[in-house]
mmCIF file of C-alpha atoms and ligand atoms in Angstrom:
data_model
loop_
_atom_site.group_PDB
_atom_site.id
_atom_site.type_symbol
_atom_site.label_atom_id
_atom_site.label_comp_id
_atom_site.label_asym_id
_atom_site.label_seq_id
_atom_site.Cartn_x
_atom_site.Cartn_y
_atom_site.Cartn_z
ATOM 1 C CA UNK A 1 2.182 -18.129 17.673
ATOM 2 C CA UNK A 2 3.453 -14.484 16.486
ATOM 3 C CA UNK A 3 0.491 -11.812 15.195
ATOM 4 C CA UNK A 4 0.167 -11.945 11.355
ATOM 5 C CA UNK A 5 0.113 -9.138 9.570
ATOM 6 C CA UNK A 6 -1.173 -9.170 5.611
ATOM 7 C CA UNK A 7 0.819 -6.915 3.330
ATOM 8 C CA UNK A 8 -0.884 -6.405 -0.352
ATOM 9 C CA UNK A 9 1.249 -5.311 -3.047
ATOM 10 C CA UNK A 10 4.575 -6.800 -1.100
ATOM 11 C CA UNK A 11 6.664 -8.267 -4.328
ATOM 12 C CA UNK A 12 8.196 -4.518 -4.280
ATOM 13 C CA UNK A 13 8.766 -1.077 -2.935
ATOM 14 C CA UNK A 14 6.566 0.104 0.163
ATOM 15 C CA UNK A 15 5.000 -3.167 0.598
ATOM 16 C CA UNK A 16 8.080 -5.031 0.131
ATOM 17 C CA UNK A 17 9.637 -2.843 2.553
ATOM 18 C CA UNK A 18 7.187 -3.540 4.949
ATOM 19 C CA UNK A 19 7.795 -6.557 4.971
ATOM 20 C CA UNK A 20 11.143 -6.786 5.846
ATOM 21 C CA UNK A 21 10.153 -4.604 8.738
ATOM 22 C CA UNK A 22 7.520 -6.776 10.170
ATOM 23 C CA UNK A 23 9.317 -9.688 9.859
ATOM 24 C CA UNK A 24 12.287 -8.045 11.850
ATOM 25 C CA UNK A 25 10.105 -7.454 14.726
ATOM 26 C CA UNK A 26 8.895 -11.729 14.872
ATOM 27 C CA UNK A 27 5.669 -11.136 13.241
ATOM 28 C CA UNK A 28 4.186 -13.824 10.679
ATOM 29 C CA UNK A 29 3.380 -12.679 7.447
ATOM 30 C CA UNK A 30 0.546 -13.094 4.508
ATOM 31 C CA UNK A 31 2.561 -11.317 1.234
ATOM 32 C CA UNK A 32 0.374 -10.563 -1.595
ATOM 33 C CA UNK A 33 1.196 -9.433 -5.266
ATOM 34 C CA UNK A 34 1.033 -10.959 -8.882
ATOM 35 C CA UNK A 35 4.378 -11.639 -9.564
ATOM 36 C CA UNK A 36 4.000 -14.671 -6.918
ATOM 37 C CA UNK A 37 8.209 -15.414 -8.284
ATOM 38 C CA UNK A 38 9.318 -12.389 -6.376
ATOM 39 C CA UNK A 39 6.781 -13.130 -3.175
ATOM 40 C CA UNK A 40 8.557 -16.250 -3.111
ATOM 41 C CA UNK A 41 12.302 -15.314 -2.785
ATOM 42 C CA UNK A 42 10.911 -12.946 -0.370
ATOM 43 C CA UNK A 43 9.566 -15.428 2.077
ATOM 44 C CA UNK A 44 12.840 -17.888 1.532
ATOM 45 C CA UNK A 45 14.942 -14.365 2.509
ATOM 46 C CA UNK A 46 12.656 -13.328 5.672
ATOM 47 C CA UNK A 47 11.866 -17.116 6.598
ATOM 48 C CA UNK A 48 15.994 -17.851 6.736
ATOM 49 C CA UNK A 49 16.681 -14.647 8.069
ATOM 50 C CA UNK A 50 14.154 -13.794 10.837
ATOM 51 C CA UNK A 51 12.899 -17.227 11.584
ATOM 52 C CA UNK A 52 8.969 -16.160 10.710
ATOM 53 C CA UNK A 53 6.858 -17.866 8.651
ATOM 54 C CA UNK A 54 5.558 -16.777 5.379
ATOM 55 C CA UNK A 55 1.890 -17.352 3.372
ATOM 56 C CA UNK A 56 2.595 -16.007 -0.224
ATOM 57 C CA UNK A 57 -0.244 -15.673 -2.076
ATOM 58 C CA UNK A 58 -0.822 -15.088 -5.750
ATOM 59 C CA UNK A 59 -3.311 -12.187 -5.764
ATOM 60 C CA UNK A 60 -4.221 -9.692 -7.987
ATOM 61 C CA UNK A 61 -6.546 -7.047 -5.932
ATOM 62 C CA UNK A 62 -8.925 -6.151 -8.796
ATOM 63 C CA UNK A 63 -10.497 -9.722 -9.130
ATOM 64 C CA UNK A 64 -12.884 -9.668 -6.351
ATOM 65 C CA UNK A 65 -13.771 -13.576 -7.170
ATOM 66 C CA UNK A 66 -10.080 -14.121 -6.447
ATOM 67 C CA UNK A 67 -9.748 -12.117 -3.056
ATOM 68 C CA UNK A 68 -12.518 -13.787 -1.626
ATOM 69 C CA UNK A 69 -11.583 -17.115 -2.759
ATOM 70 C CA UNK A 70 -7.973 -16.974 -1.502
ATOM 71 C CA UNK A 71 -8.921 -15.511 2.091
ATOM 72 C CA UNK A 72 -11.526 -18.093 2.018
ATOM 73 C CA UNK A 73 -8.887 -20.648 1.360
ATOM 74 C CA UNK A 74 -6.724 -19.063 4.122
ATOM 75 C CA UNK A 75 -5.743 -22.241 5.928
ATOM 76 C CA UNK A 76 -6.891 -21.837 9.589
ATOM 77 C CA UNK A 77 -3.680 -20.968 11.175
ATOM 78 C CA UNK A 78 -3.548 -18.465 8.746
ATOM 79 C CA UNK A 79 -6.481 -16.544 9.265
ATOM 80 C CA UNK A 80 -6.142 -14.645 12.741
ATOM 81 C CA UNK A 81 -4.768 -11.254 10.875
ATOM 82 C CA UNK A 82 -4.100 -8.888 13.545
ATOM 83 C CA UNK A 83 -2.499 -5.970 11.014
ATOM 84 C CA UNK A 84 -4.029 -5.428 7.448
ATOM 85 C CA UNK A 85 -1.908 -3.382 5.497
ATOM 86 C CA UNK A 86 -3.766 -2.013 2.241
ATOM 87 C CA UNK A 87 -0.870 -1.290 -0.105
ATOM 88 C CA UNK A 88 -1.616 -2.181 -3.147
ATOM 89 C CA UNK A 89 -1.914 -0.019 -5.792
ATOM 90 C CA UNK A 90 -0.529 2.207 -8.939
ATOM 91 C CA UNK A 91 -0.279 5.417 -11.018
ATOM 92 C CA UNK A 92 -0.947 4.813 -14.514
ATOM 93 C CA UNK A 93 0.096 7.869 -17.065
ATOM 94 C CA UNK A 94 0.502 11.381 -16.878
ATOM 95 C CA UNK A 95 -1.964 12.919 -18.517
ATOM 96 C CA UNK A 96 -4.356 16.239 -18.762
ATOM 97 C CA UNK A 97 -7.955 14.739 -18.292
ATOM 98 C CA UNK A 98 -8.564 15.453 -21.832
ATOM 99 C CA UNK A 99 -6.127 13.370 -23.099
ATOM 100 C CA UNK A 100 -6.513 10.528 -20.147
ATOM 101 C CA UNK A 101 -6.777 6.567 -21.307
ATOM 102 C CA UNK A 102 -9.995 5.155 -20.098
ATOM 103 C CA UNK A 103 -8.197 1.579 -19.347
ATOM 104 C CA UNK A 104 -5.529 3.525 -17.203
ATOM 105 C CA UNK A 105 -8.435 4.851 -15.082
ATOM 106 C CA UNK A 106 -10.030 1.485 -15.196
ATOM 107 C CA UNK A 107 -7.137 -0.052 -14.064
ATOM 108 C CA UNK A 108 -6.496 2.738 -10.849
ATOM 109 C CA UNK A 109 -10.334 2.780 -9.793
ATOM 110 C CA UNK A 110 -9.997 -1.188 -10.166
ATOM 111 C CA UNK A 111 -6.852 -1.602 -7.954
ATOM 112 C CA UNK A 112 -7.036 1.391 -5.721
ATOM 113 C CA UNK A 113 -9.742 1.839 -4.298
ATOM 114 C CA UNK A 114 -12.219 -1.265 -5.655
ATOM 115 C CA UNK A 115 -9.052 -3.884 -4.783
ATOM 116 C CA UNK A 116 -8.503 -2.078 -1.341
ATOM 117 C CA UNK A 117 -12.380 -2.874 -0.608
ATOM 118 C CA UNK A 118 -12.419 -6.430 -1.402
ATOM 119 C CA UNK A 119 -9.485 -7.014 0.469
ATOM 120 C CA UNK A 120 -10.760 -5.240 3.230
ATOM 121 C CA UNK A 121 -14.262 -6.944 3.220
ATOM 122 C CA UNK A 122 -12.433 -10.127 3.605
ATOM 123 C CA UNK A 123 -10.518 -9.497 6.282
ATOM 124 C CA UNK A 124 -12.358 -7.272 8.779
ATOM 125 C CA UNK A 125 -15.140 -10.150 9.652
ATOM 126 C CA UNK A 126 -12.008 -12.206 11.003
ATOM 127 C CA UNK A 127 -11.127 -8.932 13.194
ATOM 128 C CA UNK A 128 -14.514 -8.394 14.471
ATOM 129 C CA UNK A 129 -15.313 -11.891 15.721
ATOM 130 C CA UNK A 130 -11.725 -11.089 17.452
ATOM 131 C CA UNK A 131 -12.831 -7.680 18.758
ATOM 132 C CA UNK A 132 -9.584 -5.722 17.554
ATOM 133 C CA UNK A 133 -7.189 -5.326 14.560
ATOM 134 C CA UNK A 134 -5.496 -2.689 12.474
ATOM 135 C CA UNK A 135 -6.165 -1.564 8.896
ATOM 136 C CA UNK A 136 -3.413 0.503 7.562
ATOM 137 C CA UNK A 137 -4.172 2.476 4.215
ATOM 138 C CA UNK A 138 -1.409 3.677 1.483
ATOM 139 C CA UNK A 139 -2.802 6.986 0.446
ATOM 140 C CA UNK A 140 -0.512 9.362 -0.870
ATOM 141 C CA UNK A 141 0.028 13.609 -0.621
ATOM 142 C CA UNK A 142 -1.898 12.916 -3.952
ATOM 143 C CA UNK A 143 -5.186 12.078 -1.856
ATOM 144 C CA UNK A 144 -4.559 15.923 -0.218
ATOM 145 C CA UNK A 145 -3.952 18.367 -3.071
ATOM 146 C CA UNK A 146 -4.760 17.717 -7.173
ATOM 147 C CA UNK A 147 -1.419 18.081 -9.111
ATOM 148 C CA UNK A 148 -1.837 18.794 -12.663
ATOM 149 C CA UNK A 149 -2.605 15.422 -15.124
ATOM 150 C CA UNK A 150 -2.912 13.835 -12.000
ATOM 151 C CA UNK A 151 -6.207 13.847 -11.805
ATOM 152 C CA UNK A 152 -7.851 10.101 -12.039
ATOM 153 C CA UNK A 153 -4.903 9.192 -9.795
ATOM 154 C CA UNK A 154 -5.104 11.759 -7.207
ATOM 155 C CA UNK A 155 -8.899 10.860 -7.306
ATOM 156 C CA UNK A 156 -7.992 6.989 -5.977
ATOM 157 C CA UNK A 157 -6.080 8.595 -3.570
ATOM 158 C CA UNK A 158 -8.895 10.631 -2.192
ATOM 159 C CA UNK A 159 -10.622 8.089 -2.153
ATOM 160 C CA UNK A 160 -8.782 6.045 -0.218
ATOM 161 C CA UNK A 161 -8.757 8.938 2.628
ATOM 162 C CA UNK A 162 -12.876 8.954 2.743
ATOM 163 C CA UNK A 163 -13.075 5.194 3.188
ATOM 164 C CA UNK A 164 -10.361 5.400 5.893
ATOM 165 C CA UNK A 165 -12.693 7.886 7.856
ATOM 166 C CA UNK A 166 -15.591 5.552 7.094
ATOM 167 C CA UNK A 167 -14.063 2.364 8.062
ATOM 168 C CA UNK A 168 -12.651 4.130 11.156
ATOM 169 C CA UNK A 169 -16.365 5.465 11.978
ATOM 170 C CA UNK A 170 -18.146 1.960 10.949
ATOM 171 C CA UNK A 171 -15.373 -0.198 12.430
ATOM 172 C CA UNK A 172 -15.219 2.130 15.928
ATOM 173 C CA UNK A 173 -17.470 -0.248 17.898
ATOM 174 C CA UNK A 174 -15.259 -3.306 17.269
ATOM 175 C CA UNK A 175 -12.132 -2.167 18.494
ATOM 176 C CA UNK A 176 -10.459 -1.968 15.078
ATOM 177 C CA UNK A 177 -7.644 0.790 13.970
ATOM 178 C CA UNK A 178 -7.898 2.384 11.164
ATOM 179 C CA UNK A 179 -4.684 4.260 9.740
ATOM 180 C CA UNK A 180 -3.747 6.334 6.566
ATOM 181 C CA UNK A 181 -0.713 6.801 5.717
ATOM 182 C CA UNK A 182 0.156 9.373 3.085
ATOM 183 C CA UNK A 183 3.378 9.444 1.478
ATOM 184 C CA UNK A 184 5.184 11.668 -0.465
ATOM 185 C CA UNK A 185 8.019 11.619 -3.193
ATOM 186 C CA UNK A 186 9.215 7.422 -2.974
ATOM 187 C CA UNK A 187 11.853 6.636 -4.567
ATOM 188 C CA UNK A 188 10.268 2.961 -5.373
ATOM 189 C CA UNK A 189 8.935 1.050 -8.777
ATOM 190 C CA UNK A 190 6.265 3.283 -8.797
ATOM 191 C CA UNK A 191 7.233 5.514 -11.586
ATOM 192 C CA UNK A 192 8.498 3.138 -13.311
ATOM 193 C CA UNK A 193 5.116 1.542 -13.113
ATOM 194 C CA UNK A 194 3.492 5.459 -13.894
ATOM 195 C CA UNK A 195 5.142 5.835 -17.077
ATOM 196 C CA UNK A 196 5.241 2.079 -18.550
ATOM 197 C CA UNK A 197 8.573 1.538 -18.400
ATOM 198 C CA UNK A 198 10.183 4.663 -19.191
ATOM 199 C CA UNK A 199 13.106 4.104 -16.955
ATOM 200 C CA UNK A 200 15.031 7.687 -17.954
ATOM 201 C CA UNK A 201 11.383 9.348 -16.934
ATOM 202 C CA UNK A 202 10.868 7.666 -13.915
ATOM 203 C CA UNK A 203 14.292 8.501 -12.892
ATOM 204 C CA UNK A 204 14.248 12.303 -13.482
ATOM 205 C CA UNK A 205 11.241 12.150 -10.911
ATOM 206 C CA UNK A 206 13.934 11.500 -8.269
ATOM 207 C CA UNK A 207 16.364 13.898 -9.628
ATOM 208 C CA UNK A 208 17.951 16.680 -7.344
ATOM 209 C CA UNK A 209 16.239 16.308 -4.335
ATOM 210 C CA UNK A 210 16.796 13.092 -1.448
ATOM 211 C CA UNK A 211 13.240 11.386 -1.625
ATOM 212 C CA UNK A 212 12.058 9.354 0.497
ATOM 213 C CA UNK A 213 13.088 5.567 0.788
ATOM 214 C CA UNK A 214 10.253 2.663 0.887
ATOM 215 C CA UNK A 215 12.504 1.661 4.311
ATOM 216 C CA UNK A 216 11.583 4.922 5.502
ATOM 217 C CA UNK A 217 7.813 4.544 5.083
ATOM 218 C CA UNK A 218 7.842 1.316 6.609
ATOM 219 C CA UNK A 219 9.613 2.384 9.643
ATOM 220 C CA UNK A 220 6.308 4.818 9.805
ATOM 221 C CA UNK A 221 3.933 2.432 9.515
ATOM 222 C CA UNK A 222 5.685 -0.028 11.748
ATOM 223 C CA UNK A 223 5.399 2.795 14.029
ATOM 224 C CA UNK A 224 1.617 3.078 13.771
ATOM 225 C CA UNK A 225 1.090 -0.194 13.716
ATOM 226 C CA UNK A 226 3.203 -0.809 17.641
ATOM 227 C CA UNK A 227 1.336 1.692 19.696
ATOM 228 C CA UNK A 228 -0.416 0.489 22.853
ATOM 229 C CA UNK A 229 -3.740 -0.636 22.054
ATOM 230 C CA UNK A 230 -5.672 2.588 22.742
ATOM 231 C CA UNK A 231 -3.752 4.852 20.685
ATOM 232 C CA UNK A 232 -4.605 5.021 17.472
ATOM 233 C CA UNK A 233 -2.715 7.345 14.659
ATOM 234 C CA UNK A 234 -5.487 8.241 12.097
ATOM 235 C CA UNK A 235 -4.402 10.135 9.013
ATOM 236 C CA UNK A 236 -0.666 10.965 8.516
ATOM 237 C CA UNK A 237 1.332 12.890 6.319
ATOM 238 C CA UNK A 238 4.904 11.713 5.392
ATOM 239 C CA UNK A 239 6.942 13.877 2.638
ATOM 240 C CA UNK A 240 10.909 13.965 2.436
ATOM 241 C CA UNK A 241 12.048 17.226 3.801
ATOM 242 C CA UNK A 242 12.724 18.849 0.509
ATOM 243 C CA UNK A 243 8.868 18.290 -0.792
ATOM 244 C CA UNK A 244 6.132 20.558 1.046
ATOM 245 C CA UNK A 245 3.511 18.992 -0.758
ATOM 246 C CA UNK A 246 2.040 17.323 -3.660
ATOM 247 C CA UNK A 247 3.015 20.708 -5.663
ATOM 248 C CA UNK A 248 6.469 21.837 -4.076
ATOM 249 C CA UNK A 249 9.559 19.597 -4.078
ATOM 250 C CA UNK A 250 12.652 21.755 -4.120
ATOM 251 C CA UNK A 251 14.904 20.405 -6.111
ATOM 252 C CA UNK A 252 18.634 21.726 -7.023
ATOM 253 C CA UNK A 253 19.166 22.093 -10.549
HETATM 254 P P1 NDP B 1 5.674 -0.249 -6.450
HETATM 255 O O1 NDP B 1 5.296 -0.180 -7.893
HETATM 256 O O2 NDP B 1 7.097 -0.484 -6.100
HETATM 257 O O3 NDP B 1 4.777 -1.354 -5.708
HETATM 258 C C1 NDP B 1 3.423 -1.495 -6.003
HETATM 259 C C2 NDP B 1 2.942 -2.820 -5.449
HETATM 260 O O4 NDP B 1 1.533 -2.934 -5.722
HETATM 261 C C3 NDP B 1 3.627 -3.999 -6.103
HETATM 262 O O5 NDP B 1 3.960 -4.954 -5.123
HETATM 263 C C4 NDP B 1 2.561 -4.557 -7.027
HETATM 264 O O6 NDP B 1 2.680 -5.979 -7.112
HETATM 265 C C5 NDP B 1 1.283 -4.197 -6.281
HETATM 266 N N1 NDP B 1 0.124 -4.184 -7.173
HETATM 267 C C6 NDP B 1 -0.131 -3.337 -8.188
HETATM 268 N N2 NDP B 1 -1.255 -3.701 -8.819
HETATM 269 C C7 NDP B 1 -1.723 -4.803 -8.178
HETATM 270 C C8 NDP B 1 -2.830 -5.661 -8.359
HETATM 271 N N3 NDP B 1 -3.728 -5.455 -9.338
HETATM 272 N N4 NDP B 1 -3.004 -6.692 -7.521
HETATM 273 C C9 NDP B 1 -2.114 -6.911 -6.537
HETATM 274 N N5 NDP B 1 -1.038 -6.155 -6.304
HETATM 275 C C10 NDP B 1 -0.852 -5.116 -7.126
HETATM 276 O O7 NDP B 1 5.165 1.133 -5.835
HETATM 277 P P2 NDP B 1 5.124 1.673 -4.322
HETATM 278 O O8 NDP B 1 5.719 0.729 -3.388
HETATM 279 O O9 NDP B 1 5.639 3.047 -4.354
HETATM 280 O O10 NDP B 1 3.544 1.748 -4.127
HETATM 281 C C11 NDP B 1 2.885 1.172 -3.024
HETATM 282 C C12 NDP B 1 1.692 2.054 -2.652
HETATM 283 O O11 NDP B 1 2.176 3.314 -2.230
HETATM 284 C C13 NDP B 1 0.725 2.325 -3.796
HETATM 285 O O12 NDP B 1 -0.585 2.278 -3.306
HETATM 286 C C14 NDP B 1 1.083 3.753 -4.221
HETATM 287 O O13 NDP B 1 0.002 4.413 -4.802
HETATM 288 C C15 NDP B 1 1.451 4.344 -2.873
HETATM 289 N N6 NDP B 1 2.288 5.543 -2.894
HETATM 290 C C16 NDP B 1 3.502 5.557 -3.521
HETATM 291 C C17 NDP B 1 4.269 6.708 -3.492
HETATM 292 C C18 NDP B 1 5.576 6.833 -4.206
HETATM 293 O O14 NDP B 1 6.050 7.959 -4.415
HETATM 294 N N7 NDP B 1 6.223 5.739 -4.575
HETATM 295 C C19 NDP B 1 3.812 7.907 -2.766
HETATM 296 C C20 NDP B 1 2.519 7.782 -2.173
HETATM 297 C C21 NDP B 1 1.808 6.630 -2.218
HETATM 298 P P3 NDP B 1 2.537 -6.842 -8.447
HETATM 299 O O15 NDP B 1 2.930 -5.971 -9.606
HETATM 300 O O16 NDP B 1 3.456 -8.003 -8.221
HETATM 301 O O17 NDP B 1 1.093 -7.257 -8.457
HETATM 302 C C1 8X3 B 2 2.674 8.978 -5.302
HETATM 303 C C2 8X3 B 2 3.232 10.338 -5.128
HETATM 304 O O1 8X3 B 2 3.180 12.711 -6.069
HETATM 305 O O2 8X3 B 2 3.669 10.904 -7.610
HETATM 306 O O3 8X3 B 2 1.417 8.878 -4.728
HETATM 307 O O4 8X3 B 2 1.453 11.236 -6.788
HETATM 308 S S1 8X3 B 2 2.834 11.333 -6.469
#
């Protein structure tokens, strides 16, 4: 039977990406997302193309009744997850602290960092008993440097970099990999998703520079994730070539 590697957040962008990736290289894949419609022409797509099999699951991170329920449920060929990948997650406005909306930050805290926990905490007993696994983080350049009105977001972020040290501390003894993985400027739903819709806004983020392409982060993390078994990549950086940081993108006008 191939390794199984759980993707959260895979009905688009990154995740999505990631799973096309995966499922090029024979693994067996656990998809996760709300829109369950989109998880589902994914798995007839990767199932018909790469001959894997597919577990989509209806999910939404921020219910931690539901995560532990479904992994629970996990039927039993099902549950040996070898790679978790800890994707799921959002930007919500663009605003100066003063001005922020309480249920945006609810909503970032609840699926960025409290989401990424309970979907962690149900996977890593499975990896102990095992004595190895991988947990692969989405942070962003947003978890290194505070952009202006970014500030609840940037905050998930950062805190998505302290509980990858911690997990890779706690988890040491066990044999489990830890990874973050912070990208840059996406080109993906996520702004989309940022400014509710506002498809002219979202594209102008992308505007006069080449960003990045969720294909290209996946190729990363597929990377991380196919290392011999005693190399581990802990925190990495991965920005298009025209953005420095989370403050300099040079764009053409
Ligand atoms: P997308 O909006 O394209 O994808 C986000 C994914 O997260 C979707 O599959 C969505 O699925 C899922 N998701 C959101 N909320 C929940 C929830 N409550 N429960 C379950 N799944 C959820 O954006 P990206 O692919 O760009 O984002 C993926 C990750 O990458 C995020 O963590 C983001 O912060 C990070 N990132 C993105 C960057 C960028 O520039 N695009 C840069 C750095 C980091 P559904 O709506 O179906 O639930
Ligand atoms: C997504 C990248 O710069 O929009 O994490 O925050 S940014």
């Amino acid at each position: 039977m191939a390794s199984i590697v759980c993707i959260t957040g895979a009905s688009s962008g990154i995740g999505e990406a990631c799973a096309y990736r995966f499922a090029a290289a024979g693994f067996d894949l656990i998809l996760t997302g709300r829109r369950i419609e989109r998880l589902q022409h994914l798995q007839q797509q990767l199932e018909s193309r790469h001959g894997v099999r597919v577990h989509a699951l209806e999910l939404d991170v921020r219910s931690r009744e539901a995560v532990e329920a479904a992994f629970r449920a996990l039927p039993a060929e099902w549950q040996a997850i070898a790679v978790l990948i800890n994707n799921a997650g959002l930007a919500l406005g663009l605003q100066p602290i003063q001005d922020g909306n309480p249920e945006d930050w609810d909503v970032m805290i609840d699926t960025n960092i409290k989401g990424l926990l309970y979907v962690t905490k149900a996977v890593v007993p499975g990896m102990i008993a095992r004595g190895k696994g991988h947990i692969i983080n989405i942070g962003s350049t947003a978890a290194k440097d505070t952009y202006p009105a970014g500030n609840v977001y940037c905050a998930t972020k950062r805190a998505v970099e302290a509980l990858s040290e911690g997990m890779r501390i706690d988890l040491l003894p066990y044999g489990i990999k830890v990874t973050a993985v912070h990208p840059g400027a996406v080109e993906t739903e996520f702004s989309l998703v940022r400014f509710k819709g506002d498809a002219q806004r979202a594209r102008k983020v992308y505007e006069g520079f080449q960003p990045l392409t969720a294909g290209d982060v996946a190729e990363v993390i597929y990377y991380c994730a196919s290392l011999p078994a005693h190399v581990c990549i802990n925190d990495l950086v991965i920005t298009p070539t025209a953005q420095a940081n989370a403050h300099f993108i040079h764009k053409l006008s």
